[in-house]
PDB file of C-alpha atoms in Angstrom:
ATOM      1  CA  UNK A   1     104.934  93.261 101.785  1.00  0.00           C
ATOM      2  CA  UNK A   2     107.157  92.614 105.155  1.00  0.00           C
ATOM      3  CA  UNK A   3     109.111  89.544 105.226  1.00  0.00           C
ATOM      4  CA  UNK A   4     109.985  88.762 108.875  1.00  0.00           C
ATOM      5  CA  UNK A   5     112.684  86.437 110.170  1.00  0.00           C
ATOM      6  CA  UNK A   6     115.674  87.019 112.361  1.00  0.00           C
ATOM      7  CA  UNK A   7     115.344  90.691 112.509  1.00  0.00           C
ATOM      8  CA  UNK A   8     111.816  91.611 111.713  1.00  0.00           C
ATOM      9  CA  UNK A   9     111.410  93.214 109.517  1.00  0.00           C
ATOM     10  CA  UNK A  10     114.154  91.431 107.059  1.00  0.00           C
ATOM     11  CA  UNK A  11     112.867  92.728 104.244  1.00  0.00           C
ATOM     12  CA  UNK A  12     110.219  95.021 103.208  1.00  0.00           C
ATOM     13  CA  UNK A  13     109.198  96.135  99.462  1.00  0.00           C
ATOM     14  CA  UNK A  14     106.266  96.533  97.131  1.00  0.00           C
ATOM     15  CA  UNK A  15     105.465  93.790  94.280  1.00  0.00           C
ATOM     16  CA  UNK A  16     103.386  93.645  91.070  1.00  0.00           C
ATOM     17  CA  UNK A  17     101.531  90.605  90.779  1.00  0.00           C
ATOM     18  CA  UNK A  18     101.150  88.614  87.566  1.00  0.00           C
ATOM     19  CA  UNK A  19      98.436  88.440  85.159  1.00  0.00           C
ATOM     20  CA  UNK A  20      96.963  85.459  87.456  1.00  0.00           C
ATOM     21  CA  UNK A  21      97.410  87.344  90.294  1.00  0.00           C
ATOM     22  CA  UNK A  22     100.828  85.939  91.467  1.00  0.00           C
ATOM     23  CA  UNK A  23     103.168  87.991  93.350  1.00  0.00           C
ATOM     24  CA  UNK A  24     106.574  86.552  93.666  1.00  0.00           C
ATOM     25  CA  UNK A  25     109.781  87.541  94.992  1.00  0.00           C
ATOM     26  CA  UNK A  26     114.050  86.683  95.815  1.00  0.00           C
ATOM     27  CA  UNK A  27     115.808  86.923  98.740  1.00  0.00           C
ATOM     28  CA  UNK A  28     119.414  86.366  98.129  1.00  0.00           C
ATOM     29  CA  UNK A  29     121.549  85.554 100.877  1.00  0.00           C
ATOM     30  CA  UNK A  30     119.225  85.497 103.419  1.00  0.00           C
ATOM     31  CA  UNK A  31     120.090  83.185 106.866  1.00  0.00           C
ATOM     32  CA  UNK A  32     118.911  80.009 107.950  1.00  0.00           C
ATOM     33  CA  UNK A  33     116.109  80.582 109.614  1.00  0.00           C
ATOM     34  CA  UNK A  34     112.037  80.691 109.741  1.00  0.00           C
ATOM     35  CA  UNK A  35     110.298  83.595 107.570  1.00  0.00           C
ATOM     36  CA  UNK A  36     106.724  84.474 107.173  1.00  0.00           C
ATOM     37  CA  UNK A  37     105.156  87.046 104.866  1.00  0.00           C
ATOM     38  CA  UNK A  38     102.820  89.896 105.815  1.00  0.00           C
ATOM     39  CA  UNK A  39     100.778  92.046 103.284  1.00  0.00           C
ATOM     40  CA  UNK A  40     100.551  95.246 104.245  1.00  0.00           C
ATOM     41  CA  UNK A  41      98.547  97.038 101.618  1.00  0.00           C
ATOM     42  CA  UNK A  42      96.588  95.829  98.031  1.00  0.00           C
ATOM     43  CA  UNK A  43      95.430  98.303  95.801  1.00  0.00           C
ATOM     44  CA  UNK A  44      93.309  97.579  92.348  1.00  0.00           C
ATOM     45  CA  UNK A  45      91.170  99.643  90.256  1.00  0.00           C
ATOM     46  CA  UNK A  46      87.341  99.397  91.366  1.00  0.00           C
ATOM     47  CA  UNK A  47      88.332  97.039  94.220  1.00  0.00           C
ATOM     48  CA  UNK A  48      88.628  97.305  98.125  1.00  0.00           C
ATOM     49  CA  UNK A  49      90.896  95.302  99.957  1.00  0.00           C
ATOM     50  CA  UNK A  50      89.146  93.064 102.886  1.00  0.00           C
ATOM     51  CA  UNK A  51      92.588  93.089 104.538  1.00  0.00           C
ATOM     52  CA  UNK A  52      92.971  89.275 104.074  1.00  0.00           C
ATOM     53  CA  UNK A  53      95.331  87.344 103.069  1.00  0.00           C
ATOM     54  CA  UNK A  54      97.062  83.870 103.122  1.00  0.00           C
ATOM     55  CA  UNK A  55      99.534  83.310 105.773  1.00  0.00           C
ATOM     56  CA  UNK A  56     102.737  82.125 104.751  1.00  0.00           C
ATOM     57  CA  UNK A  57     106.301  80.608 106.405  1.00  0.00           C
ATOM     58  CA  UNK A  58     108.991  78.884 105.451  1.00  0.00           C
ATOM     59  CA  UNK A  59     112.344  77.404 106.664  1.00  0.00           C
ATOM     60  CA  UNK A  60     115.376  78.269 105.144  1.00  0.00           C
TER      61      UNK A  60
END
């Protein structure tokens, strides 16, 4: 996942979703500012990826 605000990309990483699915994640310390998330890359047994997924941003 890319998280882009301020200097793009301000963070990047890989995260394990929950048992419903859920991925969730902590920035500490990160500026004021407007951030949206990309996915870059789902993987799951016996699945293929459409390349979708929900756009997100928020204000800090």
């Amino acid at each position: 996942i890319y998280l882009n605000g301020g200097s793009s990309p301000y963070y990047t990483g890989t995260i394990t979703t929950d048992t419903a699915g859920v991925a969730k994640f902590t920035v500490v310390n990160a500026p004021s500012g407007t951030y949206s998330t990309v996915v870059t890359d789902v993987s799951a047994a016996g699945y293929t990826w459409d390349t979708k997924f929900p756009e997100d941003t928020f204000d800090k």
